[in-house]
CSV table of C-alpha atoms in Angstrom, one decimal:
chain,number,residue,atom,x,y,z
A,1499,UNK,CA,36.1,9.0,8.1
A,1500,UNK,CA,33.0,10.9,7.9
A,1501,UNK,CA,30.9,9.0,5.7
A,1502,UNK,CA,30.4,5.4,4.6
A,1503,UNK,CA,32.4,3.9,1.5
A,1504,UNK,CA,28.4,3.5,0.0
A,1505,UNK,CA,27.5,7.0,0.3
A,1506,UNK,CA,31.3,7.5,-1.9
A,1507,UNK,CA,30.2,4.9,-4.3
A,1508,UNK,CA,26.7,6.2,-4.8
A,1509,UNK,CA,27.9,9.8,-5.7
A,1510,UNK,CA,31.1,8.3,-7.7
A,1511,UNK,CA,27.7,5.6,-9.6
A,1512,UNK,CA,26.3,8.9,-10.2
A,1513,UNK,CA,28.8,10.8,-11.7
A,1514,UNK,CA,29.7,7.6,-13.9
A,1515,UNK,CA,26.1,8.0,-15.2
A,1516,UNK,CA,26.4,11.4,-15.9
A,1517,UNK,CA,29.5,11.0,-18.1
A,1518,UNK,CA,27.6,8.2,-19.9
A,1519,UNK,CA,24.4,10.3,-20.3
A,1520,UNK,CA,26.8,12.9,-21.9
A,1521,UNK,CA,28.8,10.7,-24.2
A,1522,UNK,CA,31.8,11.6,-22.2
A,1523,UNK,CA,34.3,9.3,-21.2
A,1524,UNK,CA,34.7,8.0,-17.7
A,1525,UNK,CA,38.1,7.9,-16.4
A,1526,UNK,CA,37.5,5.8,-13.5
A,1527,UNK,CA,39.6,2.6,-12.8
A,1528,UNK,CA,41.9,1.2,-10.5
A,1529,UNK,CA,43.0,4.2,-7.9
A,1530,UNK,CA,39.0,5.0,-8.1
A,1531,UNK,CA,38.6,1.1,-6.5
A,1532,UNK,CA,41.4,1.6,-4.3
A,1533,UNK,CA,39.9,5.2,-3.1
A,1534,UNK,CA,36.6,4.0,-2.2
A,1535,UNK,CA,37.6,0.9,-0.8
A,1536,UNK,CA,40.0,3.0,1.9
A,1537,UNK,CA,36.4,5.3,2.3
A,1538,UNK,CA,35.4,2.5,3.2
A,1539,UNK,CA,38.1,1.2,5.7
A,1540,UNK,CA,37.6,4.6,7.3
A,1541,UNK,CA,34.0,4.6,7.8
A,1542,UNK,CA,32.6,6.0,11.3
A,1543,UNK,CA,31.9,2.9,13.5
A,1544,UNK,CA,28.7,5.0,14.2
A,1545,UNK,CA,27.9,4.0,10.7
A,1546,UNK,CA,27.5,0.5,11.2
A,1547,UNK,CA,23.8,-0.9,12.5
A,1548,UNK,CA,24.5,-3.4,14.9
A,1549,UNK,CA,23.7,-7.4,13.6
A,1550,UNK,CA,20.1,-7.9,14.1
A,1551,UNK,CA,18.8,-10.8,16.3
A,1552,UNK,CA,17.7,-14.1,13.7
A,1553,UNK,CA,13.9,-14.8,14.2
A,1554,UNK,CA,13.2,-17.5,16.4
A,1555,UNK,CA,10.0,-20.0,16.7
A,1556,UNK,CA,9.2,-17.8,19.4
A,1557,UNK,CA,8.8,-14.6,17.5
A,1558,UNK,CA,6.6,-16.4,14.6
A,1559,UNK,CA,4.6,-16.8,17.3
A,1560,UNK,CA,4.3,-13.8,18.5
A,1561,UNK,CA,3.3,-12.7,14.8
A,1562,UNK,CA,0.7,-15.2,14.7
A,1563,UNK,CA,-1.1,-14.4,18.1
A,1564,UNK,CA,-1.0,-10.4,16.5
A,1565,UNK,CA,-2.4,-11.4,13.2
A,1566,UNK,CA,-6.4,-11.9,12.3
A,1567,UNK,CA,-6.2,-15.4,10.8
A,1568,UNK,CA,-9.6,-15.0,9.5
A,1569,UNK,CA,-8.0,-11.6,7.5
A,1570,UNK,CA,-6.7,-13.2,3.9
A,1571,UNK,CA,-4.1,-10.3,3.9
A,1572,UNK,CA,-2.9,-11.9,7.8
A,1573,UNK,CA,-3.2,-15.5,6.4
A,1574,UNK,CA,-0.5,-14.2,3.5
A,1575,UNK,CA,1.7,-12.8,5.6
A,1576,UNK,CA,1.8,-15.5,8.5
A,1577,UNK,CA,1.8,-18.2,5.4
A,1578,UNK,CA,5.0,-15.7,4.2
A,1579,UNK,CA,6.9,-15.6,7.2
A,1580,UNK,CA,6.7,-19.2,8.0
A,1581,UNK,CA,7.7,-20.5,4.4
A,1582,UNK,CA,10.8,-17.6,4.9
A,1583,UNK,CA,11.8,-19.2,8.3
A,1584,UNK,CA,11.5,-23.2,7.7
A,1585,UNK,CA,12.5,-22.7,3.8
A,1586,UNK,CA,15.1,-20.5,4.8
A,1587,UNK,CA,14.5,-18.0,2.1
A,1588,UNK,CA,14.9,-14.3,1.4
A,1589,UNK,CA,11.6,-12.3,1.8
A,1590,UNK,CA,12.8,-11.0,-1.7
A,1591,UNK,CA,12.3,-14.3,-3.4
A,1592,UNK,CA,8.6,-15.3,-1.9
A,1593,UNK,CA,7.1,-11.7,-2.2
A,1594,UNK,CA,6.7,-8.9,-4.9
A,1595,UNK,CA,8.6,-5.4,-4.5
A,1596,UNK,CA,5.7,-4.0,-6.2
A,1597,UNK,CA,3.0,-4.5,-8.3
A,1598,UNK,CA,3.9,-4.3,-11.5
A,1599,UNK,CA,4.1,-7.1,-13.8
A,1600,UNK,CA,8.2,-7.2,-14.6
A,1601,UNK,CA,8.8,-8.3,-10.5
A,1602,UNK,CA,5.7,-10.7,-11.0
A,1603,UNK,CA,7.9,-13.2,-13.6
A,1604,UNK,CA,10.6,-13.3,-10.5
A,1605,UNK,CA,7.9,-13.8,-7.8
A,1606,UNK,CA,6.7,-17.9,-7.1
A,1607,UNK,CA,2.4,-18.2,-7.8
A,1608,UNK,CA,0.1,-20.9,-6.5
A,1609,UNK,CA,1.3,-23.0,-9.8
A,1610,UNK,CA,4.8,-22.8,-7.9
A,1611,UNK,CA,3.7,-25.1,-4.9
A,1612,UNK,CA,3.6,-28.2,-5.2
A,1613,UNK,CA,1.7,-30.2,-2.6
A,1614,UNK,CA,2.6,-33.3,-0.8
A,1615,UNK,CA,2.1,-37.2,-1.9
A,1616,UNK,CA,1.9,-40.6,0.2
A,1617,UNK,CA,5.5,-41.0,-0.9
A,1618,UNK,CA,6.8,-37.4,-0.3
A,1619,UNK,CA,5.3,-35.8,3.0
A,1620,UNK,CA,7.0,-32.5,1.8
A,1621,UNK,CA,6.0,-29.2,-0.1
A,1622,UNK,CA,8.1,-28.2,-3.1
A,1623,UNK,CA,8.1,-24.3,-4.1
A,1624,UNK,CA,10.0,-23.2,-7.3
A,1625,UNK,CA,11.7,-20.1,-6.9
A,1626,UNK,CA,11.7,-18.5,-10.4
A,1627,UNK,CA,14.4,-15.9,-9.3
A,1628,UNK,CA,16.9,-16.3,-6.5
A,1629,UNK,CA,19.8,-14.1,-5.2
A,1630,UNK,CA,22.9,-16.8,-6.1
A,1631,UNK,CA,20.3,-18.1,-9.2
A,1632,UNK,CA,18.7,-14.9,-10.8
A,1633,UNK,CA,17.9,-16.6,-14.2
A,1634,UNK,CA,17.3,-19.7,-13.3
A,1635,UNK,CA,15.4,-19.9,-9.8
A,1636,UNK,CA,15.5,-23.0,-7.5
A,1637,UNK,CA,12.9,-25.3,-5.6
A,1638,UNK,CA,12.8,-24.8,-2.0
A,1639,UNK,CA,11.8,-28.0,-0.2
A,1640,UNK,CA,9.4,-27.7,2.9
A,1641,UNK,CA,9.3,-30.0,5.5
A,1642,UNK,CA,6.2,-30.2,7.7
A,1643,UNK,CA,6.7,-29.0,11.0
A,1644,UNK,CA,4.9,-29.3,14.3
A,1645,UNK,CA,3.3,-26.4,16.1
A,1646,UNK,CA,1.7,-23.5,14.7
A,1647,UNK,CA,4.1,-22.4,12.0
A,1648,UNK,CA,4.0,-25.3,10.2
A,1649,UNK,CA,4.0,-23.8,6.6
């Protein structure tokens, strides 16, 4: 129990990788699963981050009274956080991991959004790439809210 079952996988991944760089063959299979997974059962608790508080209305607020609304960078972000909290998405799925065109096809745009009509007082945001959807994406549907973070 001195390490985590990840830190075992990640070596064991990279050793899997070597073999296939090499044209070797891997010999990995069952006992390999059950080894890691006891690794696992035998991690340090000291290992484990405690569960993280969920964000609240309160601490949107909090954001927004720290943030330069006039800034377009602080717009985006405020405009990101609320759309995560009341759309209950994954920051993954509303924002880029970097710059580079490939995470832009799995990122929504502006064309994404669509706005509200007199018979739906609600926004609609395709998601082209979700965590349970990867291919196929999903609309989130945003109600309006009252208050400040009303997305």
């Amino acid at each position: 129990g001195l390490r985590a079952g990840s830190t075992a996988r990640n070596s064991i991944a990279g050793l899997k990788a070597w073999h296939a760089a090499q044209n070797a063959d891997w010999k990995g299979g069952k006992r390999l699963k059950y080894v890691l997974n006891g690794v696992e059962n035998r991690r340090p608790a000291l290992s484990r981050l405690p569960p993280r508080l969920p964000v609240s209305r309160g601490m949107l607020r909090i954001l927004r009274a720290n943030l330069d609304l006039s800034n377009p960078v602080d717009i985006a972000v405020f405009a990101a956080a609320c759309l995560a909290f009341w759309g209950q998405c994954r920051l993954g799925e509303l924002l880029p991991s970097s710059t580079t065109p490939a995470t832009s096809k799995r990122t929504p745009t502006r064309a994404s959004l669509t706005f509200p009509s007199p018979s739906s007082p609600s926004h609609t945001i395709h998601l082209p790439s979700t965590k349970t959807r990867f291919s196929q994406g999903e609309d989130v549907v945003i109600l309006n809210q009252h208050g400040s973070s009303d997305p």
